[in-house]
CSV table of C-alpha atoms in Angstrom, one decimal:
chain,number,residue,atom,x,y,z
A,6,MET,CA,73.3,127.7,79.3
A,7,ALA,CA,76.4,127.0,81.4
A,8,VAL,CA,76.1,127.2,85.1
A,9,ARG,CA,78.9,127.8,87.6
A,10,ILE,CA,79.2,126.3,91.0
A,11,ASP,CA,78.9,129.7,92.6
A,12,GLY,CA,75.5,130.1,91.0
A,13,LEU,CA,74.3,126.8,92.5
A,14,GLN,CA,75.1,127.6,96.1
A,15,LYS,CA,71.9,129.5,96.7
A,16,ASP,CA,69.7,126.8,95.3
A,17,ILE,CA,71.6,124.1,97.3
A,18,SER,CA,71.2,126.0,100.5
A,19,LYS,CA,67.5,126.2,100.0
A,20,ASP,CA,67.2,122.5,99.1
A,21,ASP,CA,69.9,120.7,101.1
A,22,SER,CA,68.7,117.3,99.8
A,23,ALA,CA,69.9,118.3,96.4
A,24,SER,CA,67.3,116.0,94.9
A,25,ARG,CA,66.2,118.3,92.0
A,26,LEU,CA,68.6,118.0,89.2
A,27,PRO,CA,69.2,121.0,86.9
A,28,PRO,CA,69.1,120.6,83.1
A,29,GLU,CA,71.7,118.0,82.0
A,30,GLU,CA,73.8,120.5,80.0
A,31,GLU,CA,74.1,122.8,83.1
A,32,LEU,CA,74.9,119.9,85.4
A,33,LEU,CA,77.7,118.6,83.1
A,34,CYS,CA,79.2,122.1,82.8
A,35,ALA,CA,79.3,122.4,86.6
A,36,PHE,CA,80.6,118.9,86.9
A,37,GLU,CA,83.5,119.6,84.6
A,38,GLU,CA,84.3,122.8,86.6
A,39,VAL,CA,84.6,120.6,89.7
A,40,LEU,CA,86.9,118.1,87.9
A,41,ASN,CA,89.2,120.9,86.8
A,42,LYS,CA,89.5,122.3,90.3
A,43,MET,CA,90.3,118.8,91.7
A,44,ASP,CA,93.3,118.4,89.3
A,45,LEU,CA,93.0,114.6,89.3
A,46,PRO,CA,95.0,112.1,87.2
A,47,PRO,CA,93.4,111.1,84.0
A,48,ASP,CA,92.5,107.6,85.2
A,49,LYS,CA,90.5,109.0,88.2
A,50,MET,CA,88.8,111.6,86.0
A,51,ARG,CA,87.6,108.8,83.7
A,52,ILE,CA,86.1,107.0,86.7
A,53,LEU,CA,84.3,110.1,87.8
A,54,ARG,CA,83.0,110.9,84.3
A,55,SER,CA,81.6,107.4,84.2
A,56,TYR,CA,79.2,108.2,87.0
A,57,ASP,CA,75.5,108.7,86.3
A,58,LEU,CA,73.9,112.1,86.5
A,59,ASN,CA,72.7,111.7,90.1
A,60,LYS,CA,76.2,110.9,91.4
A,61,LYS,CA,77.7,113.8,89.4
A,62,TRP,CA,75.1,116.1,90.9
A,63,GLU,CA,76.0,114.9,94.4
A,64,LEU,CA,79.6,115.7,93.7
A,65,VAL,CA,78.8,119.2,92.5
A,66,CYS,CA,76.5,119.8,95.5
A,67,ASP,CA,79.2,118.6,97.9
A,68,GLN,CA,81.7,121.0,96.3
A,69,ALA,CA,79.3,123.9,96.4
A,70,ARG,CA,78.5,123.3,100.1
A,71,ARG,CA,82.1,123.4,101.0
A,72,ARG,CA,82.5,126.7,99.4
A,73,MET,CA,79.6,128.2,101.4
A,74,TYR,CA,81.6,127.7,104.6
A,75,ALA,CA,84.7,129.7,105.5
A,76,VAL,CA,87.9,127.7,105.0
A,77,ALA,CA,90.9,128.4,107.2
A,78,ASP,CA,93.9,129.7,105.4
A,79,PRO,CA,96.9,127.2,105.2
A,80,SER,CA,99.0,129.7,107.1
A,81,VAL,CA,96.8,129.3,110.2
A,82,TYR,CA,97.8,125.7,110.5
A,83,LEU,CA,101.4,126.1,109.4
A,84,GLU,CA,102.0,128.9,111.9
A,85,LYS,CA,101.0,126.5,114.6
A,86,LEU,CA,103.0,123.7,113.2
A,87,ALA,CA,106.1,126.0,113.1
A,88,VAL,CA,105.8,126.2,116.9
A,89,TYR,CA,106.4,122.4,117.2
A,90,LEU,CA,109.3,122.7,114.8
A,91,ASP,CA,111.0,125.2,117.0
A,92,ARG,CA,111.3,123.7,120.5
A,93,ARG,CA,112.7,127.0,121.8
A,94,ALA,CA,109.6,128.8,120.7
A,95,SER,CA,108.6,131.6,123.1
A,96,LYS,CA,105.6,131.3,125.5
A,97,LYS,CA,103.9,133.9,123.4
A,98,ARG,CA,104.1,131.8,120.3
A,99,LYS,CA,103.0,128.7,122.2
A,100,LYS,CA,99.8,130.5,123.2
A,101,LEU,CA,98.8,130.2,119.6
A,102,LEU,CA,98.3,126.5,120.2
A,103,GLY,CA,95.7,126.8,122.9
A,104,ASP,CA,94.6,123.2,123.7
A,105,GLU,CA,95.4,121.9,120.3
A,106,THR,CA,97.9,119.0,120.2
A,107,SER,CA,100.3,118.5,117.3
A,108,THR,CA,98.2,115.5,116.2
A,109,LYS,CA,95.0,117.6,116.1
A,110,ILE,CA,96.7,120.3,114.0
A,111,LEU,CA,98.1,117.7,111.6
A,112,LYS,CA,94.6,116.1,111.3
A,113,HIS,CA,93.2,119.5,110.4
A,114,ILE,CA,95.9,119.8,107.6
A,115,GLU,CA,95.2,116.3,106.3
A,116,ILE,CA,91.4,116.8,106.2
A,117,SER,CA,91.9,120.2,104.4
A,118,LEU,CA,94.3,118.7,101.9
A,119,ARG,CA,91.9,115.9,101.2
A,120,THR,CA,88.7,117.8,101.0
A,121,ASN,CA,89.4,121.4,100.0
A,122,SER,CA,89.8,122.6,96.4
A,123,ILE,CA,93.0,122.3,94.5
A,124,ASP,CA,93.4,126.1,94.9
A,125,TRP,CA,93.7,125.6,98.7
A,126,VAL,CA,96.3,122.8,98.1
A,127,ARG,CA,98.3,125.0,95.8
A,128,MET,CA,98.2,127.8,98.4
A,129,PHE,CA,99.4,125.3,101.0
A,130,LEU,CA,102.3,124.2,98.8
A,131,ASN,CA,103.4,127.6,97.4
A,132,ASP,CA,106.7,129.2,98.2
A,133,GLN,CA,105.3,131.6,100.7
A,134,ASN,CA,103.6,128.9,102.9
A,135,ASN,CA,106.1,126.1,102.0
A,136,GLY,CA,103.6,123.6,103.5
A,137,LEU,CA,105.4,120.5,102.1
A,138,GLY,CA,108.7,121.7,103.4
A,139,MET,CA,107.3,122.2,106.9
A,140,LEU,CA,105.6,118.8,106.9
A,141,ILE,CA,108.8,117.1,105.8
A,142,ASP,CA,110.8,119.0,108.4
A,143,TYR,CA,108.4,118.0,111.2
A,144,LEU,CA,108.3,114.4,110.0
A,145,THR,CA,112.1,114.3,109.8
A,146,GLN,CA,112.2,115.7,113.4
A,147,LEU,CA,109.8,113.0,114.6
A,148,GLN,CA,111.7,110.2,112.9
A,149,GLU,CA,115.0,111.3,114.2
A,150,ASP,CA,113.9,111.9,117.8
A,151,GLY,CA,115.1,109.4,120.3
A,152,ASN,CA,117.0,107.3,117.7
A,153,TRP,CA,113.7,106.1,116.2
A,154,GLY,CA,114.5,102.8,114.5
A,155,SER,CA,118.0,102.5,115.9
A,156,ALA,CA,117.4,98.9,117.2
A,157,CYS,CA,117.6,97.6,113.7
A,158,ASN,CA,121.4,98.2,113.7
A,159,ASP,CA,121.7,94.6,114.9
A,160,LEU,CA,120.5,93.3,111.6
A,161,ASN,CA,124.0,93.6,110.1
A,162,GLN,CA,125.3,90.9,112.5
A,163,ASP,CA,123.9,88.0,110.4
A,164,GLY,CA,123.7,87.2,106.8
A,165,PRO,CA,120.5,87.1,104.7
A,166,SER,CA,117.9,84.4,105.2
A,167,SER,CA,118.4,81.3,103.1
A,168,SER,CA,114.8,80.4,103.4
A,169,GLY,CA,111.5,81.9,104.5
A,170,ALA,CA,108.6,80.3,106.2
A,171,PHE,CA,105.1,81.5,107.0
A,172,PRO,CA,103.0,78.6,108.0
A,173,TYR,CA,99.5,80.0,108.8
A,174,SER,CA,96.0,78.7,108.7
A,175,HIS,CA,93.9,81.2,106.8
A,176,THR,CA,90.6,81.7,108.6
A,177,SER,CA,90.0,85.3,107.7
A,178,GLN,CA,91.0,87.6,104.9
A,179,THR,CA,91.8,90.3,107.4
A,180,HIS,CA,93.5,88.6,110.4
A,181,THR,CA,95.1,85.4,111.3
A,182,SER,CA,98.1,84.3,113.3
A,183,ALA,CA,101.5,84.0,111.6
A,184,VAL,CA,104.5,82.2,113.2
A,185,LEU,CA,107.9,81.5,111.7
A,186,ASN,CA,109.6,78.2,112.2
A,187,PRO,CA,111.7,78.6,115.3
A,188,GLY,CA,114.9,77.5,113.6
A,189,ASP,CA,114.7,79.9,110.6
A,190,ASN,CA,115.8,83.5,110.2
A,191,ASP,CA,117.3,84.0,113.7
A,192,HIS,CA,118.7,87.3,112.6
A,193,PHE,CA,115.1,88.6,112.2
A,194,SER,CA,114.2,87.9,115.8
A,195,ASP,CA,111.6,90.0,117.6
A,196,GLU,CA,114.1,91.7,119.7
A,197,LYS,CA,116.2,92.9,116.7
A,198,ILE,CA,113.1,94.0,114.8
A,199,THR,CA,111.0,95.8,117.3
A,200,GLY,CA,113.1,96.4,120.4
A,201,GLY,CA,112.9,100.2,121.0
A,202,LEU,CA,111.8,101.1,117.5
A,203,PHE,CA,108.5,102.8,118.4
A,204,ARG,CA,108.9,103.9,122.0
A,205,ARG,CA,109.4,107.5,123.0
A,206,THR,CA,112.5,107.8,125.2
A,207,ILE,CA,112.2,109.4,128.6
A,208,SER,CA,114.4,112.3,127.5
A,209,VAL,CA,112.2,113.0,124.5
A,210,THR,CA,109.1,112.8,126.7
A,211,LYS,CA,110.6,115.4,129.0
A,212,LYS,CA,111.3,117.7,126.1
A,213,ASN,CA,107.7,117.6,124.9
A,214,SER,CA,105.1,119.9,126.3
A,215,ARG,CA,101.6,118.8,126.9
A,216,ASN,CA,100.7,120.0,123.4
A,217,TYR,CA,102.8,117.3,121.8
A,218,GLY,CA,100.7,114.4,120.6
A,219,ASP,CA,101.9,110.8,120.4
A,220,ARG,CA,104.8,110.6,118.0
A,221,ASP,CA,103.6,107.5,116.2
A,222,ASP,CA,100.2,109.2,115.7
A,223,ASP,CA,101.9,112.3,114.3
A,224,ILE,CA,103.9,110.2,111.9
A,225,HIS,CA,100.8,108.4,110.8
A,226,VAL,CA,99.0,111.7,110.1
A,227,CYS,CA,102.0,113.2,108.3
A,228,VAL,CA,102.2,110.2,105.9
A,229,SER,CA,98.4,110.6,105.3
A,230,CYS,CA,99.1,114.3,104.5
A,231,LEU,CA,101.6,113.3,101.9
A,232,ARG,CA,99.1,110.8,100.4
A,233,ALA,CA,96.6,113.7,100.2
A,234,ILE,CA,99.2,115.9,98.5
A,235,MET,CA,100.1,113.2,96.1
A,236,ASN,CA,96.5,112.7,95.1
A,237,ASN,CA,96.8,115.5,92.5
A,238,LYS,CA,99.3,116.1,89.8
A,239,TYR,CA,100.7,119.3,91.2
A,240,GLY,CA,101.3,117.9,94.7
A,241,PHE,CA,102.6,114.6,93.3
A,242,ASN,CA,105.3,116.4,91.3
A,243,MET,CA,106.4,118.4,94.3
A,244,VAL,CA,106.9,115.2,96.4
A,245,PHE,CA,108.5,113.5,93.4
A,246,ASN,CA,111.1,116.3,93.2
A,247,ASN,CA,111.8,116.2,97.0
A,248,PRO,CA,114.3,113.5,97.9
A,249,GLN,CA,113.9,114.1,101.6
A,250,ALA,CA,110.1,113.6,101.3
A,251,ILE,CA,110.7,110.3,99.5
A,252,TYR,CA,113.2,109.2,102.2
A,253,CYS,CA,110.7,110.1,105.0
A,254,ILE,CA,108.1,107.9,103.3
A,255,ALA,CA,110.6,105.1,103.0
A,256,ARG,CA,111.6,105.5,106.7
A,257,SER,CA,107.9,105.2,107.7
A,258,ILE,CA,108.1,101.4,107.2
A,259,LEU,CA,109.6,101.5,110.7
A,260,HIS,CA,106.2,102.6,112.1
A,261,GLN,CA,104.6,100.0,114.3
A,262,SER,CA,101.3,100.1,112.4
A,263,LEU,CA,101.0,97.7,109.5
A,264,ARG,CA,98.5,100.1,108.0
A,265,ILE,CA,101.1,102.9,107.9
A,266,LYS,CA,103.7,100.5,106.5
A,267,ALA,CA,101.3,99.5,103.7
A,268,LEU,CA,100.4,103.2,103.0
A,269,ALA,CA,104.1,104.1,102.8
A,270,LEU,CA,104.8,101.2,100.4
A,271,GLU,CA,101.8,102.2,98.2
A,272,LEU,CA,103.2,105.8,97.9
A,273,LEU,CA,106.7,104.5,97.1
A,274,ALA,CA,105.3,102.2,94.5
A,275,ALA,CA,103.4,105.1,92.9
A,276,ILE,CA,106.6,107.1,92.7
A,277,CYS,CA,108.5,104.1,91.3
A,278,LEU,CA,106.1,103.8,88.3
A,279,VAL,CA,106.7,107.3,87.1
A,280,ASN,CA,109.6,107.9,84.7
A,281,GLY,CA,112.7,108.5,86.7
A,282,GLY,CA,111.0,107.4,89.9
A,283,HIS,CA,112.8,104.0,90.1
A,284,ASP,CA,116.2,105.7,90.7
A,285,LEU,CA,114.6,107.9,93.4
A,286,ILE,CA,113.3,104.9,95.3
A,287,ILE,CA,116.5,103.0,95.0
A,288,ASN,CA,118.5,106.0,96.3
A,289,ALA,CA,116.1,106.3,99.2
A,290,PHE,CA,116.7,102.7,100.2
A,291,ASN,CA,120.4,103.0,99.7
A,292,ARG,CA,120.3,105.8,102.2
A,293,PHE,CA,118.1,103.8,104.5
A,294,ARG,CA,120.5,100.9,104.3
A,295,SER,CA,123.4,103.1,105.2
A,296,GLU,CA,121.7,104.9,108.1
A,297,TYR,CA,120.2,101.8,109.7
A,298,LYS,CA,123.3,99.6,109.0
A,299,GLU,CA,121.5,97.0,107.0
A,300,THR,CA,123.7,94.2,105.6
A,301,TYR,CA,121.5,93.9,102.6
A,302,ARG,CA,119.2,96.4,101.0
A,303,PHE,CA,115.4,95.9,101.8
A,304,GLN,CA,116.5,93.7,104.7
A,305,LEU,CA,114.4,95.3,107.4
A,306,LEU,CA,111.4,95.6,105.1
A,307,PHE,CA,111.7,91.9,104.2
A,308,SER,CA,111.9,91.0,107.9
A,309,TYR,CA,108.5,92.7,108.5
A,310,PHE,CA,107.2,90.9,105.4
A,311,ILE,CA,108.1,87.4,106.6
A,312,LYS,CA,107.3,88.0,110.2
A,313,PRO,CA,104.7,90.6,110.8
A,314,PRO,CA,103.2,90.9,114.3
A,315,GLU,CA,99.9,89.8,112.9
A,316,PHE,CA,98.7,88.7,109.4
A,317,ASN,CA,97.4,91.8,107.6
A,318,VAL,CA,96.5,91.2,104.0
A,319,ASP,CA,96.8,94.8,103.0
A,320,PHE,CA,100.3,95.0,104.3
A,321,MET,CA,101.4,91.7,102.8
A,322,ALA,CA,99.8,92.7,99.4
A,323,SER,CA,101.5,96.1,99.5
A,324,CYS,CA,104.9,94.5,100.2
A,325,MET,CA,104.5,92.1,97.4
A,326,GLN,CA,103.3,94.8,95.0
A,327,PHE,CA,106.3,97.0,96.0
A,328,PHE,CA,108.8,94.2,95.4
A,329,ASN,CA,107.2,93.4,92.1
A,330,ILE,CA,107.3,97.0,90.9
A,331,VAL,CA,110.9,97.7,92.2
A,332,VAL,CA,112.2,94.6,90.4
A,333,HIS,CA,110.2,94.6,87.2
A,334,SER,CA,109.6,98.3,86.4
A,335,THR,CA,113.2,98.8,85.1
A,336,GLU,CA,113.8,98.2,81.4
A,337,SER,CA,117.3,96.8,81.8
A,338,MET,CA,117.2,93.0,82.0
A,339,ASN,CA,120.6,92.9,83.7
A,340,TYR,CA,119.4,95.4,86.4
A,341,ARG,CA,116.2,93.4,86.9
A,342,SER,CA,118.2,90.2,87.4
A,343,TYR,CA,120.4,92.1,89.9
A,344,LEU,CA,117.5,93.4,92.0
A,345,GLN,CA,115.7,90.0,91.8
A,346,TYR,CA,118.8,88.3,93.1
A,347,GLU,CA,119.0,90.8,96.1
A,348,LEU,CA,115.5,89.5,97.1
A,349,THR,CA,116.5,85.9,96.4
A,350,LEU,CA,119.4,86.3,98.9
A,351,LEU,CA,116.9,87.5,101.5
A,352,GLY,CA,114.8,84.3,101.0
A,353,LEU,CA,111.9,85.7,98.9
A,354,ASP,CA,111.9,82.8,96.4
A,355,ASP,CA,111.4,80.1,99.1
A,356,TYR,CA,108.9,82.2,100.9
A,357,LEU,CA,106.8,82.8,97.8
A,358,GLU,CA,106.4,79.0,97.4
A,359,VAL,CA,104.5,79.1,100.6
A,360,LEU,CA,102.5,82.2,99.8
A,361,ARG,CA,101.4,81.1,96.4
A,362,ASN,CA,99.0,78.7,98.0
A,363,THR,CA,97.4,81.4,100.1
A,364,GLU,CA,93.6,81.8,100.0
A,365,CYS,CA,93.9,85.6,100.0
A,366,GLU,CA,93.1,86.5,96.4
A,367,GLN,CA,94.6,90.0,96.7
A,368,LEU,CA,97.9,88.6,97.9
A,369,GLN,CA,98.0,85.7,95.5
A,370,THR,CA,97.5,88.1,92.6
A,371,HIS,CA,100.7,90.0,93.5
A,372,VAL,CA,102.6,86.8,94.2
A,373,ASN,CA,101.6,85.3,90.8
A,374,ALA,CA,102.5,88.6,89.1
A,375,TYR,CA,106.0,88.5,90.6
A,376,LEU,CA,106.5,84.8,89.7
A,377,ASP,CA,105.2,85.4,86.1
A,378,ASN,CA,107.6,88.3,85.5
A,379,LYS,CA,110.5,86.6,87.2
A,380,ILE,CA,113.6,86.1,85.1
A,381,ASP,CA,114.7,82.5,85.3
A,382,VAL,CA,118.5,82.7,84.7
A,383,HIS,CA,119.0,79.0,84.8
A,384,PHE,CA,116.3,78.6,82.1
A,385,LEU,CA,117.9,81.3,80.0
A,386,LEU,CA,121.3,79.7,80.3
A,387,ASP,CA,119.9,76.4,79.2
A,388,GLU,CA,118.1,78.1,76.3
A,389,THR,CA,121.4,79.8,75.4
A,390,ASP,CA,123.2,76.5,75.4
A,391,LYS,CA,120.5,75.0,73.3
A,392,LYS,CA,120.6,78.0,71.0
A,393,VAL,CA,124.4,77.5,70.5
A,394,GLU,CA,123.8,73.8,69.7
A,395,LEU,CA,121.0,74.7,67.3
A,396,GLU,CA,123.1,77.4,65.6
A,397,ALA,CA,126.0,74.9,65.2
A,398,GLU,CA,123.6,72.3,63.7
A,399,ASN,CA,122.1,75.0,61.5
A,400,ASN,CA,125.6,76.0,60.2
A,401,ARG,CA,126.4,72.3,59.6
A,402,LEU,CA,123.2,71.9,57.6
A,403,ILE,CA,123.9,75.1,55.7
A,404,ASP,CA,127.4,73.8,54.7
A,405,GLU,CA,126.0,70.4,53.7
A,406,LEU,CA,123.3,72.1,51.7
A,407,SER,CA,125.9,74.3,50.0
A,408,LYS,CA,127.9,71.2,49.0
A,409,ILE,CA,124.8,69.4,47.7
A,410,LYS,CA,124.0,72.5,45.6
A,411,GLU,CA,127.6,72.5,44.2
A,412,ARG,CA,127.2,68.8,43.3
A,413,LEU,CA,123.9,69.5,41.8
A,414,GLN,CA,125.3,72.3,39.7
A,415,VAL,CA,128.0,69.8,38.4
A,416,VAL,CA,125.4,67.2,37.6
A,417,GLU,CA,123.2,69.9,36.0
A,418,ALA,CA,126.2,71.1,33.9
A,419,ASP,CA,127.0,67.5,32.8
A,420,TYR,CA,123.4,66.9,32.0
A,421,ILE,CA,123.3,70.0,29.8
A,422,ALA,CA,126.5,69.0,28.0
A,423,ARG,CA,125.3,65.5,27.4
A,424,LEU,CA,121.9,66.9,26.1
A,425,ALA,CA,123.7,69.2,23.7
A,426,GLN,CA,125.9,66.3,22.5
A,427,LEU,CA,122.8,64.1,22.0
A,428,ASP,CA,121.1,67.0,20.1
A,429,ARG,CA,124.1,67.3,17.8
A,430,ARG,CA,124.2,63.6,17.2
A,431,LEU,CA,120.5,63.6,16.4
A,432,LYS,CA,121.0,66.3,13.9
A,433,GLU,CA,123.8,64.4,12.2
A,434,LEU,CA,121.7,61.2,12.0
A,435,ASN,CA,118.8,63.2,10.5
A,436,ALA,CA,121.2,64.7,7.9
A,437,GLU,CA,122.6,61.3,7.0
A,438,LYS,CA,119.1,60.0,6.6
A,439,GLU,CA,118.1,62.7,4.2
A,440,ASN,CA,121.3,62.2,2.1
A,441,PHE,CA,120.6,58.5,2.0
């Protein structure tokens, strides 16, 4: 007999420990209902289906408990977020906020997107609420306030790095110091990378009321909201079809937190792997290059990669994974070579020679993957030259073989003629012998 989650709520409330499992058939039916509501990608659904019965029952119970409590409608949070979007909002509208800061409201949204059912997420994203649009508008407003990231305009004064260096002593998988050689990559100096990127200007501070949270914290939570939205197929498709959302994620690499940089790169990599996503990512970084006056595409991202404020394996691995996917996920070999050479100009090849000896297994995996997939143009040219030589030698041998065959045919014809002549002579001799 099938059982619905609604029918389990009463039993769960009586026995909060949820230690008593229902019959297996009922449990599996309830579990499948939970999976359908979660709208997860097939790979994640396979992982959940591989759980044992106890874990499946825990998931069912957790979902049922959530449904027993009242869940705030998405419009409740979005109405408050709209106040922050409109800085000329009336005092009456601002009273809606109470003591809640923008960061707190965004955290409520992020938790709801991550923990509520797919029905709630769909309601948040529908045309009426336009939750994604409001999040992107607010994130755009945050990123454009006070010329956020304007200091990187100085990057276009120098050319790309001809070599990268990252001499570090790996004592921990999570943290260690990283220092560039003082003579290398002067155009990626600390002042040019970080000066003024992440500070609220005085004018912006004056604009903000006491309800505004820290801008970097708000950007952090907004990106986390996008991750929660992209965690199901419906939400992922909406972000995928929103170029401004993708650009906001790309622009989040300017955030001072290496964790947020890593998260942004992971989301961009996920988009890049979907059919048509590669062009979307390239377009976003073309726009980034234009807006932040980069001399070379990916220049600012690469500067963070070779000289982070501290060694963070997750950020380094996310960077390397992103470079690998951007270069090698396109089918065109010519395009791959072009993208690969862009990174070569920035100094990636030399830098990877240093990183490939790192003790961080996670980072080394991505470094080796890039090097294994790398197109060695010089090797291909050498192979092409060898191929031309071999083809010429092959043609010469074919011609020689053809001439030998012709001579063989002449010899064979002469042999047949001589054999016929000898046969006739033998018959003549036999006839003479009989007559004799």
